[in-house]
PDB file of C-alpha atoms in Angstrom:
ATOM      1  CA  UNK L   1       0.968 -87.853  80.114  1.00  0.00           C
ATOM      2  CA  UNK L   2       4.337 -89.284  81.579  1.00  0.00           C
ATOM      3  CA  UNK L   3       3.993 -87.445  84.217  1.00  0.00           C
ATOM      4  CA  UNK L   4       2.217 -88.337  88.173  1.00  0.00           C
ATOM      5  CA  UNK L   5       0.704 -84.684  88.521  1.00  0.00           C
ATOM      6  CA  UNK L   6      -2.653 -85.306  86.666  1.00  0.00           C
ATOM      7  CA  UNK L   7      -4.211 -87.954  89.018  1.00  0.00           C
ATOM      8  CA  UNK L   8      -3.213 -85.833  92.199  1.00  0.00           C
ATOM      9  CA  UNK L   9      -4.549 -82.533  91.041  1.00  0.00           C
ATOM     10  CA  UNK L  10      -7.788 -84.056  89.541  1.00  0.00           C
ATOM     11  CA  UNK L  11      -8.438 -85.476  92.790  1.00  0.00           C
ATOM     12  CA  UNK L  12      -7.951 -82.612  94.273  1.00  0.00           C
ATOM     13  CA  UNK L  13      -9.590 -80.463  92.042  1.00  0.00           C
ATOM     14  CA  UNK L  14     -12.697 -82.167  92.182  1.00  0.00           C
ATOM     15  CA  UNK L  15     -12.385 -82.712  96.100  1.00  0.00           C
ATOM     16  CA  UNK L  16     -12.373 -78.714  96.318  1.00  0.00           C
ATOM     17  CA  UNK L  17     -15.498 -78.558  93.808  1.00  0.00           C
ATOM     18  CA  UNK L  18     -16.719 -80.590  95.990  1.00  0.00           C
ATOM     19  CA  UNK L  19     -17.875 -83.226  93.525  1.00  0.00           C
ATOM     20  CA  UNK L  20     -17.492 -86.986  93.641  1.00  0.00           C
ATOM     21  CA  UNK L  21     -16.470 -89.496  90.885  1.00  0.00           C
ATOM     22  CA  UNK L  22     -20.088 -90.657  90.235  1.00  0.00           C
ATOM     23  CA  UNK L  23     -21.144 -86.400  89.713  1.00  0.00           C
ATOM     24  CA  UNK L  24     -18.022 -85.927  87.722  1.00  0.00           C
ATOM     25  CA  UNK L  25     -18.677 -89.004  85.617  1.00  0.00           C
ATOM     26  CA  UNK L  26     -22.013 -88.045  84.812  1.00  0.00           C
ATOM     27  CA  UNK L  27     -21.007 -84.734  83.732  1.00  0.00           C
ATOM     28  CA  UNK L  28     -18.660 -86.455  81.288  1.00  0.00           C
ATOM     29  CA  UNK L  29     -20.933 -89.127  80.296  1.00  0.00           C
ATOM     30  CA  UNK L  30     -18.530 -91.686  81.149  1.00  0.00           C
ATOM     31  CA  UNK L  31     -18.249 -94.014  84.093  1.00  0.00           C
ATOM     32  CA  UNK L  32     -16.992 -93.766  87.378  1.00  0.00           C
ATOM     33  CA  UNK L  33     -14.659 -96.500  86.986  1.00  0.00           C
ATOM     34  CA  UNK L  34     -12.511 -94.283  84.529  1.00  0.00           C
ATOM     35  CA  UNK L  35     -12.679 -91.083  86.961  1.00  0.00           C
ATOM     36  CA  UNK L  36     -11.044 -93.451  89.674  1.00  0.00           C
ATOM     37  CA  UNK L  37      -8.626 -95.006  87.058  1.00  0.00           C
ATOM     38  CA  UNK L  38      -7.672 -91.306  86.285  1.00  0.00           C
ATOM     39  CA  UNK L  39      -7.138 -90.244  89.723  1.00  0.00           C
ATOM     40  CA  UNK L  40      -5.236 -93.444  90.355  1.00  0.00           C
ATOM     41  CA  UNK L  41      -2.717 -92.869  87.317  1.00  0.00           C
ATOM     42  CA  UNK L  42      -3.620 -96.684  85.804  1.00  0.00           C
ATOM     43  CA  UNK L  43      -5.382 -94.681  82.640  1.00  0.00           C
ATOM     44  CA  UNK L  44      -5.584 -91.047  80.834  1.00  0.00           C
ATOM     45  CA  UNK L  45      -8.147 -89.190  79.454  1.00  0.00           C
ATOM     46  CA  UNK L  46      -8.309 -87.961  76.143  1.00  0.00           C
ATOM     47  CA  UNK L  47      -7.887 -84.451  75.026  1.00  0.00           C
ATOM     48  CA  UNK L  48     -11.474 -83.750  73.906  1.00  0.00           C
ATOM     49  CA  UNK L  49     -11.658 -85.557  78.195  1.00  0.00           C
ATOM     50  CA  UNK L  50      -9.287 -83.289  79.337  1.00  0.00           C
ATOM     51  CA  UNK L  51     -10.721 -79.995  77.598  1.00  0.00           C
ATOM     52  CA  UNK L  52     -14.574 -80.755  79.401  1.00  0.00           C
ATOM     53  CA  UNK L  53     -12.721 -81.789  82.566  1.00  0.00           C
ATOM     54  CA  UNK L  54     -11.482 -78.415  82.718  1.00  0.00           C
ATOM     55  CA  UNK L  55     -14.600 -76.412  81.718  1.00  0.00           C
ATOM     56  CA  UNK L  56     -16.302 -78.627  83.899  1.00  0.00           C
ATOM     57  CA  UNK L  57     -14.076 -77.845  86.783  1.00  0.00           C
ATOM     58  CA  UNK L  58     -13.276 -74.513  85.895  1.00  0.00           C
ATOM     59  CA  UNK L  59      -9.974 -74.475  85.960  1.00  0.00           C
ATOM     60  CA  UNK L  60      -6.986 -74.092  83.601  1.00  0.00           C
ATOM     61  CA  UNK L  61      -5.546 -77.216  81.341  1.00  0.00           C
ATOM     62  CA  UNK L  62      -2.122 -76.252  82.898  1.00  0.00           C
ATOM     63  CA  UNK L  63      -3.483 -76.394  86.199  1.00  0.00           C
ATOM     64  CA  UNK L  64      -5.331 -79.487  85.781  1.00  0.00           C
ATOM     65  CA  UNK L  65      -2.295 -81.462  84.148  1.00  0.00           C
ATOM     66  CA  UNK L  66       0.816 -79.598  85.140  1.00  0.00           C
ATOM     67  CA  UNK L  67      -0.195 -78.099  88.478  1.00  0.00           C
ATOM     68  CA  UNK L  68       0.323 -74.430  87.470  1.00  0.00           C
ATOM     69  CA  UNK L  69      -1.590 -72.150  89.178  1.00  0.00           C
ATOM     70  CA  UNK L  70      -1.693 -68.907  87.602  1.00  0.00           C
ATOM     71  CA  UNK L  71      -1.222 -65.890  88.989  1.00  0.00           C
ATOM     72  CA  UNK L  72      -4.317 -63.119  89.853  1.00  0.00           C
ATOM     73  CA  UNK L  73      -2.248 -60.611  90.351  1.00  0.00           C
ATOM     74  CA  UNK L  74      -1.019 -58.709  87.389  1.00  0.00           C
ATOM     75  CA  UNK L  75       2.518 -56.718  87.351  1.00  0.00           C
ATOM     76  CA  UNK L  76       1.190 -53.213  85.763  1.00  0.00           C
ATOM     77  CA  UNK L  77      -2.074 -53.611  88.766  1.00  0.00           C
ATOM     78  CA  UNK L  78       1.109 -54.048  91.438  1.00  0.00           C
ATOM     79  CA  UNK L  79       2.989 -50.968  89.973  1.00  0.00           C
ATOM     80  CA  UNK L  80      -0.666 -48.997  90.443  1.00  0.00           C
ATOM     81  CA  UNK L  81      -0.870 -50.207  93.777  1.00  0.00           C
ATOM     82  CA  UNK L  82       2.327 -49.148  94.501  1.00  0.00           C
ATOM     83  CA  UNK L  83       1.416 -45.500  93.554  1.00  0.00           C
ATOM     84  CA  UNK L  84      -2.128 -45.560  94.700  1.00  0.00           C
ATOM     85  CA  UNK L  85      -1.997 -46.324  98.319  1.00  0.00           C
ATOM     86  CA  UNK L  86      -1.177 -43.654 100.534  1.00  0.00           C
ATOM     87  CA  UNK L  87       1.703 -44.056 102.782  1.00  0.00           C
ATOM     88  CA  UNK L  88       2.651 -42.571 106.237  1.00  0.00           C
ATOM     89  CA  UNK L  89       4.347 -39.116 104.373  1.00  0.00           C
ATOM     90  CA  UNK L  90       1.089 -38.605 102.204  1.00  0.00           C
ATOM     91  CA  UNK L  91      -1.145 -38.382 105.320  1.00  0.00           C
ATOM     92  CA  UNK L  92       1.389 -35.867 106.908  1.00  0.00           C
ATOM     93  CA  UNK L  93       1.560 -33.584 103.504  1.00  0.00           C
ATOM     94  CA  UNK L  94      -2.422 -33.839 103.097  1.00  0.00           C
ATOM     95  CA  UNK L  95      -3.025 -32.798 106.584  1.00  0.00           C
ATOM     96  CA  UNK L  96      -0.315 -30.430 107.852  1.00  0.00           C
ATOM     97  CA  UNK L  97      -0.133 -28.375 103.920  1.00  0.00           C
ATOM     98  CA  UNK L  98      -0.901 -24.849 104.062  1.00  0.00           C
ATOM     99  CA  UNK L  99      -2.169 -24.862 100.795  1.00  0.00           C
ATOM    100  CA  UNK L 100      -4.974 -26.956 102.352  1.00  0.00           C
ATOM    101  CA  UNK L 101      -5.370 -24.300 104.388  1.00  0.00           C
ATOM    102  CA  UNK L 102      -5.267 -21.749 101.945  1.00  0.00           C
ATOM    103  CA  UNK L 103      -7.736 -23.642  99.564  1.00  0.00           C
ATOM    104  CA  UNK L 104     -10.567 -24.207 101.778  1.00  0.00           C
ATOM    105  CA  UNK L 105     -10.133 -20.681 103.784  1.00  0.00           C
ATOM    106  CA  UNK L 106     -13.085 -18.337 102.641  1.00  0.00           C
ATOM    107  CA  UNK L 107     -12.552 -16.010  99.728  1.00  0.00           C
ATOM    108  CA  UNK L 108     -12.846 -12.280 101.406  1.00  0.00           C
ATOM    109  CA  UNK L 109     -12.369 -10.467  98.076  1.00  0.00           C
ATOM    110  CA  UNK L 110     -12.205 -10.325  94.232  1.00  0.00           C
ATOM    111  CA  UNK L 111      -8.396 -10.645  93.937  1.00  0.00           C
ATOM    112  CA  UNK L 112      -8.296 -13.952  96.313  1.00  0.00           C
ATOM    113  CA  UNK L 113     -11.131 -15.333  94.306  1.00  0.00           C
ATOM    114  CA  UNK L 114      -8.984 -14.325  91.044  1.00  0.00           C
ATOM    115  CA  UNK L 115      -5.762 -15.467  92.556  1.00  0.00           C
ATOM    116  CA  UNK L 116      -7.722 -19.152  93.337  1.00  0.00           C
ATOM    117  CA  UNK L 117      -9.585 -19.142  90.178  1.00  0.00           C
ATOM    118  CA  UNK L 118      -7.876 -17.232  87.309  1.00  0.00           C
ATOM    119  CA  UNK L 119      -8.245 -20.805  84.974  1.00  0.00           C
ATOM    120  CA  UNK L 120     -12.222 -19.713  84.987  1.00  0.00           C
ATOM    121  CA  UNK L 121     -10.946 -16.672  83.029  1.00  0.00           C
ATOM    122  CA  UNK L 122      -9.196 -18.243  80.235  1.00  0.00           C
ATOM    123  CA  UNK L 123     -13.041 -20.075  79.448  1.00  0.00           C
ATOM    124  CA  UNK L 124     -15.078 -16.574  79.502  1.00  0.00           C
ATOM    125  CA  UNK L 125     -12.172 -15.102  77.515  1.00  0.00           C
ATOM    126  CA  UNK L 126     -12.784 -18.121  74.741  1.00  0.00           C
ATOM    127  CA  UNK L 127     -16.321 -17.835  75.119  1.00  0.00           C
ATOM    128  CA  UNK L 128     -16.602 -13.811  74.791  1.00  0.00           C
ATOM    129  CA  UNK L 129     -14.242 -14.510  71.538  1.00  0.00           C
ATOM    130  CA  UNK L 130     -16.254 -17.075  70.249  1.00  0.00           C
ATOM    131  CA  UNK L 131     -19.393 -15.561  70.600  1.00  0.00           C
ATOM    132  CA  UNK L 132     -17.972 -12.076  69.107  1.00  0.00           C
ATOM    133  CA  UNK L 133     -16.738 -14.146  65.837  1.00  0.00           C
ATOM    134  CA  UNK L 134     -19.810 -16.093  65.313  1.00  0.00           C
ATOM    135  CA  UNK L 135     -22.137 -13.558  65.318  1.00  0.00           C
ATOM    136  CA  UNK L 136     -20.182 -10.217  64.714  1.00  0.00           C
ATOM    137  CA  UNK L 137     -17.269 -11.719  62.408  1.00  0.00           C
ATOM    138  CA  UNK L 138     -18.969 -11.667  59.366  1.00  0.00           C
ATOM    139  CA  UNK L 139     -20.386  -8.033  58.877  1.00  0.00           C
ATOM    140  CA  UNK L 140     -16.976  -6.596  60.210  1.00  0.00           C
TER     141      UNK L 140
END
């Protein structure tokens, strides 16, 4: 690792786990001596190190050496968002719509309920059909 990231985000890391050397050593199996020599840059760990440093502090190998954080958020969950949330105009069409109105008005006669409802007839038609070609079909 040429780089100086690694000592200052395992100290920090482990600062925010709130573990010190000694835990984190013990952990590891190691000694503290070579958790401080880590965080001070004098030494490096050693992949099979670095791979139960990061389980152990639950955090990424990228974070841990590099210092990228990744992102929670998601672009498609954003674009959702974007759709989901109801806005200042959607308030204004759910409240002030007269179908809203319309819909939740009481039904006063057959042809209201039909005009609200004709889908319902399109299942009793395929239902009355059904049940005339299952059992009458065959000895017509």
């Amino acid at each position: 690792m040429k780089n100086n990231l690694f000592p200052a985000n395992l100290s920090r890391i482990r600062k925010e786990r709130n573990l010190s050397q000694e835990a984190l050593a013990q952990q590891l199996s190691i000694s503290r001596q070579s958790i401080s020599k880590w965080e001070t840059g004098d030494s490096e760990p050693d992949m099979s190190n670095l791979q139960q440093l990061a389980k152990i502090l639950d955090v990424g190998l990228d974070e841990l050496v590099l210092g990228i954080v990744p992102k929670t958020t998601h672009p498609f969950s954003d674009k959702i968002a974007k759709f989901t949330t109801p806005d200042e105009s959607d308030k204004d069409w759910h409240e002030n719509h007269r179908w809203r109105q319309w819909q939740y008005s009481q039904v006063n006669n057959g042809w209201e309920w039909l005009a609200r409802y004709y889908w319902v007839l399109f299942g009793l038609v395929g239902l009355v059909a059904w049940f005339l070609f299952r059992f009458f079909g065959k000895t017509m």
